[in-house]
mmCIF file of N, CA and C in Angstrom:
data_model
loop_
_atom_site.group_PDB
_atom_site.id
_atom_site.type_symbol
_atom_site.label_atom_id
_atom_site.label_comp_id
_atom_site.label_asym_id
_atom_site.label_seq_id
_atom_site.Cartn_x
_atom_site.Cartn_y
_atom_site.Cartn_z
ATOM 1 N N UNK A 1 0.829 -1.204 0.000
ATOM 2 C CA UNK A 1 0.000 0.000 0.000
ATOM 3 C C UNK A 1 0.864 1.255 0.000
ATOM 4 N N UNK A 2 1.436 1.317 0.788
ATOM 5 C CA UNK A 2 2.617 2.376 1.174
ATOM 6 C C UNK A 2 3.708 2.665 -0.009
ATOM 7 N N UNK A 3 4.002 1.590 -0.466
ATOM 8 C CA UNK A 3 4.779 1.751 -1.894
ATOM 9 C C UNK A 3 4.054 2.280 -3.144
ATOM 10 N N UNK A 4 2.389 2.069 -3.014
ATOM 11 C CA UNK A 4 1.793 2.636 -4.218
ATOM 12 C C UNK A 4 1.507 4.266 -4.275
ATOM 13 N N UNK A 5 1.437 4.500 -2.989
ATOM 14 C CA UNK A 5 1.416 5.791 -2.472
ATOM 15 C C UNK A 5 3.035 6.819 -2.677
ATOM 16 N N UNK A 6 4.009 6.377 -2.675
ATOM 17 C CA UNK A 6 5.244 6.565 -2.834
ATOM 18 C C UNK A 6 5.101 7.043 -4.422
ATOM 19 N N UNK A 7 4.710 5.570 -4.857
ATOM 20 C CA UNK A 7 5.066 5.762 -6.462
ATOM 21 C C UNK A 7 4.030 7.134 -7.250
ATOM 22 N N UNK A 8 3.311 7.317 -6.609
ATOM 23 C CA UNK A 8 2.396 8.222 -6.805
ATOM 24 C C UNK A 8 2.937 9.300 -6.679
ATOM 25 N N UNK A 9 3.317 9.900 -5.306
ATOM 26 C CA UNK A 9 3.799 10.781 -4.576
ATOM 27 C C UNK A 9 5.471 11.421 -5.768
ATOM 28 N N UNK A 10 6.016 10.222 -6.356
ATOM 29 C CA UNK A 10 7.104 10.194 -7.152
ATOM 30 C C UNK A 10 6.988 10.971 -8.083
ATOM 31 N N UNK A 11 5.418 10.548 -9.099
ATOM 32 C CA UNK A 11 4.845 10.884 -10.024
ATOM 33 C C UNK A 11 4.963 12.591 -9.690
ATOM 34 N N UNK A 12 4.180 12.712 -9.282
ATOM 35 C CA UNK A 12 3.733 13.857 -8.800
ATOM 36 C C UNK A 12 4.812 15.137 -8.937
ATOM 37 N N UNK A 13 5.343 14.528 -8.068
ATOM 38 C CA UNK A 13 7.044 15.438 -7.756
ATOM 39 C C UNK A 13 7.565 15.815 -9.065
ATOM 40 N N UNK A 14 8.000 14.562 -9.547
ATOM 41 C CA UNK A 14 8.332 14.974 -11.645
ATOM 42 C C UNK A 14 7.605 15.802 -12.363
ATOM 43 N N UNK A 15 6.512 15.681 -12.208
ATOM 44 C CA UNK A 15 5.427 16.911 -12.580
ATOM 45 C C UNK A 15 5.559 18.263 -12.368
ATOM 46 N N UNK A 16 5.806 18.144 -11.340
ATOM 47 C CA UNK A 16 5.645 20.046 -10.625
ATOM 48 C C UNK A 16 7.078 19.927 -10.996
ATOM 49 N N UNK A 17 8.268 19.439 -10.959
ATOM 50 C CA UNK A 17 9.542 20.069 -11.170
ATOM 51 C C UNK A 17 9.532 19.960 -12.925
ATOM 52 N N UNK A 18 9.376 19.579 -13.294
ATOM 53 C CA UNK A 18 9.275 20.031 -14.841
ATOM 54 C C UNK A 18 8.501 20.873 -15.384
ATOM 55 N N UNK A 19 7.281 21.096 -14.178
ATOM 56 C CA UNK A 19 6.792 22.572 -15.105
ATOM 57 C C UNK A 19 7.199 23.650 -14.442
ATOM 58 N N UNK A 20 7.757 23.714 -13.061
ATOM 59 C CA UNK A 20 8.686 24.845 -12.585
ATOM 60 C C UNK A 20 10.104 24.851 -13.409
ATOM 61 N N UNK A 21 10.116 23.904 -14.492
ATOM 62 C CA UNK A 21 11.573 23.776 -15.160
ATOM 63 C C UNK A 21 10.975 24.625 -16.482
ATOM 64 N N UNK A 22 10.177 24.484 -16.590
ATOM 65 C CA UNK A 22 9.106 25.150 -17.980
ATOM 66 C C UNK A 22 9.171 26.763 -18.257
ATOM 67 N N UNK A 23 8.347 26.650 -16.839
ATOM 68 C CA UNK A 23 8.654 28.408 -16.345
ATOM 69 C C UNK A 23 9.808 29.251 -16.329
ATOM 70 N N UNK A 24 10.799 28.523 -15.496
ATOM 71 C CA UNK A 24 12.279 28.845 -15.483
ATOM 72 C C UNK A 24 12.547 29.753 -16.965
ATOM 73 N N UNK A 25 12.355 28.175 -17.453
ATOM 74 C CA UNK A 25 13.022 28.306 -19.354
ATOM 75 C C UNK A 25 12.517 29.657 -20.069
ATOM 76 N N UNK A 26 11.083 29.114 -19.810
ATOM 77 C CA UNK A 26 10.098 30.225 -20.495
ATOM 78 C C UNK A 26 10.595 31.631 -19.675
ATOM 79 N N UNK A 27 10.920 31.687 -18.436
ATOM 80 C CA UNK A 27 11.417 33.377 -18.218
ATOM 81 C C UNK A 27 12.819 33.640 -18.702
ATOM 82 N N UNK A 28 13.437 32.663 -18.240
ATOM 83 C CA UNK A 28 14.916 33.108 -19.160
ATOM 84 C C UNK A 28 14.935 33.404 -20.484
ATOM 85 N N UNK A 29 13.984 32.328 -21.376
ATOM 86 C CA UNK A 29 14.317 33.001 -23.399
ATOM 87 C C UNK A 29 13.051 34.631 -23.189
ATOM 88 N N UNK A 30 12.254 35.285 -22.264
ATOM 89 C CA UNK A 30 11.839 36.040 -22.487
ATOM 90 C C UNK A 30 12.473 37.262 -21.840
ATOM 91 N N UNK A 31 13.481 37.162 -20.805
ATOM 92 C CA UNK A 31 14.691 37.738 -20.725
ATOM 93 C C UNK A 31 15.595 37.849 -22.015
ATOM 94 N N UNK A 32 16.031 36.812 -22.512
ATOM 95 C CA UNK A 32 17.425 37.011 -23.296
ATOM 96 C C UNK A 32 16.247 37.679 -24.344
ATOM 97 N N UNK A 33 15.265 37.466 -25.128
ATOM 98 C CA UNK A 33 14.556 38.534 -26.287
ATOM 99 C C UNK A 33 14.508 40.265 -25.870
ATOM 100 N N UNK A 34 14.101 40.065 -24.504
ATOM 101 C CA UNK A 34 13.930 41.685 -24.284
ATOM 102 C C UNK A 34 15.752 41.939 -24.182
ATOM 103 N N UNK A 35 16.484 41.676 -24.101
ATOM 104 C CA UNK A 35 18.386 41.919 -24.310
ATOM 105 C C UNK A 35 18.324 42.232 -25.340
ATOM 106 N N UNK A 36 18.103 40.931 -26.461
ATOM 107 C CA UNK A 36 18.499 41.483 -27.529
ATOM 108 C C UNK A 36 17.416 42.395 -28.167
ATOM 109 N N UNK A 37 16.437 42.919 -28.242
ATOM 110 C CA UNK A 37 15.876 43.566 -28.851
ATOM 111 C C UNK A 37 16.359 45.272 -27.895
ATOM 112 N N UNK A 38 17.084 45.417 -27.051
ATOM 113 C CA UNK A 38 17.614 46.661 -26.218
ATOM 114 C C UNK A 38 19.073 46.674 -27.456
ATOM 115 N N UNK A 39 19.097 45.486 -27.287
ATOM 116 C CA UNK A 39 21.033 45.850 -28.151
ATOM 117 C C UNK A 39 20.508 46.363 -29.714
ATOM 118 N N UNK A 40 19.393 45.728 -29.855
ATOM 119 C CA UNK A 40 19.374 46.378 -31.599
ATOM 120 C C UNK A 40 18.629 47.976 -31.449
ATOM 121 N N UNK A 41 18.321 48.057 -30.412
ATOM 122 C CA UNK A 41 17.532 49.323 -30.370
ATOM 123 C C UNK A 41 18.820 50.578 -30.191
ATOM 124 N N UNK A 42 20.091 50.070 -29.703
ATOM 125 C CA UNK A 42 21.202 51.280 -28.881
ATOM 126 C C UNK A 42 21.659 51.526 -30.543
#
């Protein structure tokens, strides 16, 4: 019982850290666009 709950609990965990890995990504390439669109603007 306790192990199915684990494996669940496992699941789970992979989930939320890959879409907090998502976000991450997604704010960093919308950082580096607003850079370069400042460097073509100087």
């Amino acid at each position: 019982m306790s192990a199915i709950i684990t494996k669940i609990i496992g699941k789970y965990n992979l989930s939320s850290n890959m879409s907090n890995c998502k976000i991450v990504i997604a704010s960093s390439l919308k950082n580096l666009e607003e850079e370069i669109i400042r460097e073509i603007a100087k």
